[in-house]
Amino acid sequence: RQERVEGESWWAGEITSDADVERLGEDPLDVLVTHDAPDGVPLKGLGLPVVDQVLADEVRARLRSAVESTEPNLLLHGHWHHRYSHELTWPTNIDGELVWRSTQVEGLAADVQRDRRAWAILELEPMRFVDAKALA
């Protein structure tokens, strides 16, 4: 963000807010598409300036909250331009019993890498995520 110009190359409205998370509600989702990854997904070597890291942590915490309230089967994002798969798990209390929930998180790479890792196919019937690399 520090190398960009507000209103030209980044916009304050693109930052996930508490209101955005509240707007999702609490009904279960099949798929949640976000720009960033939720907190709890390991990301390597970000090396962000402190002010940007603080903001990224806040956004990722909001996304984690959204995941925990909507329990999507799949979350897709691309912000970090790195292809990976991660199962995000968390405990929840249901009628006094600890139950583990999970969401499959798929991070997509940047298309400049030209390695077919920046896109995938989401089949709706049956719900299935197909990595483009698997199609090669």
CSV table of C-alpha atoms in Angstrom, one decimal:
chain,number,residue,atom,x,y,z
A,1,ARG,CA,0.0,0.0,0.0
A,2,GLN,CA,2.8,2.4,0.8
A,3,GLU,CA,4.0,2.4,-2.8
A,4,ARG,CA,0.5,3.1,-4.2
A,5,VAL,CA,-1.8,6.1,-4.4
A,6,GLU,CA,-5.1,6.1,-2.6
A,7,GLY,CA,-7.9,6.5,-5.2
A,8,GLU,CA,-5.7,5.6,-8.1
A,9,SER,CA,-4.0,2.2,-7.3
A,10,TRP,CA,-5.7,1.3,-4.0
A,11,TRP,CA,-9.0,2.2,-2.4
A,12,ALA,CA,-10.0,2.2,1.3
A,13,GLY,CA,-13.3,0.5,0.3
A,14,GLU,CA,-11.4,-2.6,-0.8
A,15,ILE,CA,-10.4,-3.4,2.8
A,16,THR,CA,-12.7,-6.0,4.3
A,17,SER,CA,-14.7,-4.4,7.1
A,18,ASP,CA,-16.7,-5.6,10.0
A,19,ALA,CA,-19.8,-4.6,8.1
A,20,ASP,CA,-18.8,-6.8,5.2
A,21,VAL,CA,-18.5,-9.8,7.5
A,22,GLU,CA,-21.9,-9.0,9.2
A,23,ARG,CA,-23.5,-8.7,5.8
A,24,LEU,CA,-22.6,-12.4,5.1
A,25,GLY,CA,-24.8,-13.5,8.0
A,26,GLU,CA,-24.5,-16.9,9.6
A,27,ASP,CA,-26.2,-19.2,7.1
A,28,PRO,CA,-23.9,-21.9,5.9
A,29,LEU,CA,-22.2,-21.3,2.5
A,30,ASP,CA,-20.9,-23.7,-0.1
A,31,VAL,CA,-18.2,-21.4,-1.3
A,32,LEU,CA,-16.8,-18.1,-0.1
A,33,VAL,CA,-14.6,-16.1,-2.5
A,34,THR,CA,-12.4,-13.5,-0.9
A,35,HIS,CA,-9.4,-11.4,-1.9
A,36,ASP,CA,-7.2,-12.4,1.1
A,37,ALA,CA,-6.7,-15.5,3.2
A,38,PRO,CA,-8.3,-16.0,6.6
A,39,ASP,CA,-6.2,-16.0,9.7
A,40,GLY,CA,-4.9,-19.4,10.5
A,41,VAL,CA,-3.7,-20.2,7.0
A,42,PRO,CA,0.1,-20.2,7.0
A,43,LEU,CA,1.6,-17.8,4.6
A,44,LYS,CA,5.4,-17.7,4.0
A,45,GLY,CA,7.8,-14.9,3.5
A,46,LEU,CA,5.4,-11.9,3.3
A,47,GLY,CA,7.9,-9.4,4.7
A,48,LEU,CA,5.4,-6.6,4.9
A,49,PRO,CA,6.2,-3.2,6.5
A,50,VAL,CA,4.7,-3.1,10.0
A,51,VAL,CA,1.8,-0.8,9.2
A,52,ASP,CA,0.8,-3.0,6.3
A,53,GLN,CA,1.2,-6.2,8.4
A,54,VAL,CA,-1.1,-4.8,11.1
A,55,LEU,CA,-3.8,-4.1,8.5
A,56,ALA,CA,-3.3,-7.5,6.9
A,57,ASP,CA,-3.7,-9.2,10.3
A,58,GLU,CA,-6.9,-7.2,10.9
A,59,VAL,CA,-8.4,-8.2,7.6
A,60,ARG,CA,-7.4,-11.8,8.0
A,61,ALA,CA,-9.0,-11.9,11.4
A,62,ARG,CA,-12.2,-10.6,10.0
A,63,LEU,CA,-12.1,-13.2,7.3
A,64,ARG,CA,-11.5,-15.9,9.9
A,65,SER,CA,-14.6,-14.7,11.7
A,66,ALA,CA,-16.6,-14.9,8.4
A,67,VAL,CA,-15.4,-18.4,7.9
A,68,GLU,CA,-16.4,-19.5,11.4
A,69,SER,CA,-19.8,-18.0,11.1
A,70,THR,CA,-20.7,-19.3,7.6
A,71,GLU,CA,-18.7,-22.5,7.6
A,72,PRO,CA,-18.1,-22.7,3.9
A,73,ASN,CA,-17.0,-26.0,2.4
A,74,LEU,CA,-14.5,-24.1,0.2
A,75,LEU,CA,-12.8,-20.7,0.3
A,76,LEU,CA,-11.0,-19.3,-2.8
A,77,HIS,CA,-8.6,-16.3,-2.8
A,78,GLY,CA,-5.7,-15.0,-4.7
A,79,HIS,CA,-4.2,-12.0,-2.9
A,80,TRP,CA,-0.7,-13.5,-2.1
A,81,HIS,CA,-0.1,-14.9,-5.6
A,82,HIS,CA,1.0,-18.3,-4.3
A,83,ARG,CA,-0.8,-21.6,-5.1
A,84,TYR,CA,-1.5,-23.7,-2.1
A,85,SER,CA,-4.1,-25.8,-0.4
A,86,HIS,CA,-4.8,-25.8,3.3
A,87,GLU,CA,-7.5,-27.3,5.5
A,88,LEU,CA,-8.5,-24.6,8.0
A,89,THR,CA,-9.9,-26.2,11.2
A,90,TRP,CA,-11.5,-24.7,14.4
A,91,PRO,CA,-13.4,-25.9,17.4
A,92,THR,CA,-17.0,-24.8,18.1
A,93,ASN,CA,-19.3,-25.6,20.9
A,94,ILE,CA,-22.6,-27.2,20.0
A,95,ASP,CA,-25.0,-28.0,22.8
A,96,GLY,CA,-22.1,-28.2,25.3
A,97,GLU,CA,-20.0,-30.5,23.1
A,98,LEU,CA,-16.8,-29.5,21.4
A,99,VAL,CA,-17.1,-30.1,17.6
A,100,TRP,CA,-14.4,-29.5,15.0
A,101,ARG,CA,-15.3,-27.7,11.8
A,102,SER,CA,-13.2,-27.2,8.7
A,103,THR,CA,-13.0,-25.3,5.4
A,104,GLN,CA,-10.8,-26.1,2.5
A,105,VAL,CA,-8.8,-23.0,1.5
A,106,GLU,CA,-7.3,-22.7,-2.0
A,107,GLY,CA,-4.9,-19.9,-2.8
A,108,LEU,CA,-4.3,-19.1,-6.4
A,109,ALA,CA,-1.1,-18.0,-8.0
A,110,ALA,CA,-0.5,-15.0,-10.2
A,111,ASP,CA,-1.0,-15.5,-14.0
A,112,VAL,CA,2.4,-13.9,-14.7
A,113,GLN,CA,4.0,-17.2,-13.5
A,114,ARG,CA,2.4,-18.9,-16.5
A,115,ASP,CA,2.4,-22.3,-14.7
A,116,ARG,CA,-1.4,-22.9,-14.8
A,117,ARG,CA,-1.6,-22.2,-11.1
A,118,ALA,CA,-3.6,-19.0,-11.3
A,119,TRP,CA,-6.9,-20.6,-12.2
A,120,ALA,CA,-9.0,-23.6,-11.5
A,121,ILE,CA,-12.4,-25.0,-12.3
A,122,LEU,CA,-15.2,-25.1,-9.7
A,123,GLU,CA,-17.6,-27.8,-10.7
A,124,LEU,CA,-21.0,-27.2,-9.1
A,125,GLU,CA,-22.6,-30.7,-9.5
A,126,PRO,CA,-21.1,-32.3,-7.6
A,127,MET,CA,-19.3,-29.5,-5.8
A,128,ARG,CA,-15.6,-30.0,-6.7
A,129,PHE,CA,-12.5,-27.8,-7.1
A,130,VAL,CA,-10.2,-28.9,-9.9
A,131,ASP,CA,-6.7,-27.4,-10.0
A,132,ALA,CA,-5.7,-26.3,-13.5
A,133,LYS,CA,-2.4,-28.1,-13.0
A,134,ALA,CA,-4.3,-31.4,-12.7
A,135,LEU,CA,-5.8,-30.8,-16.2
A,136,ALA,CA,-2.4,-30.5,-17.9
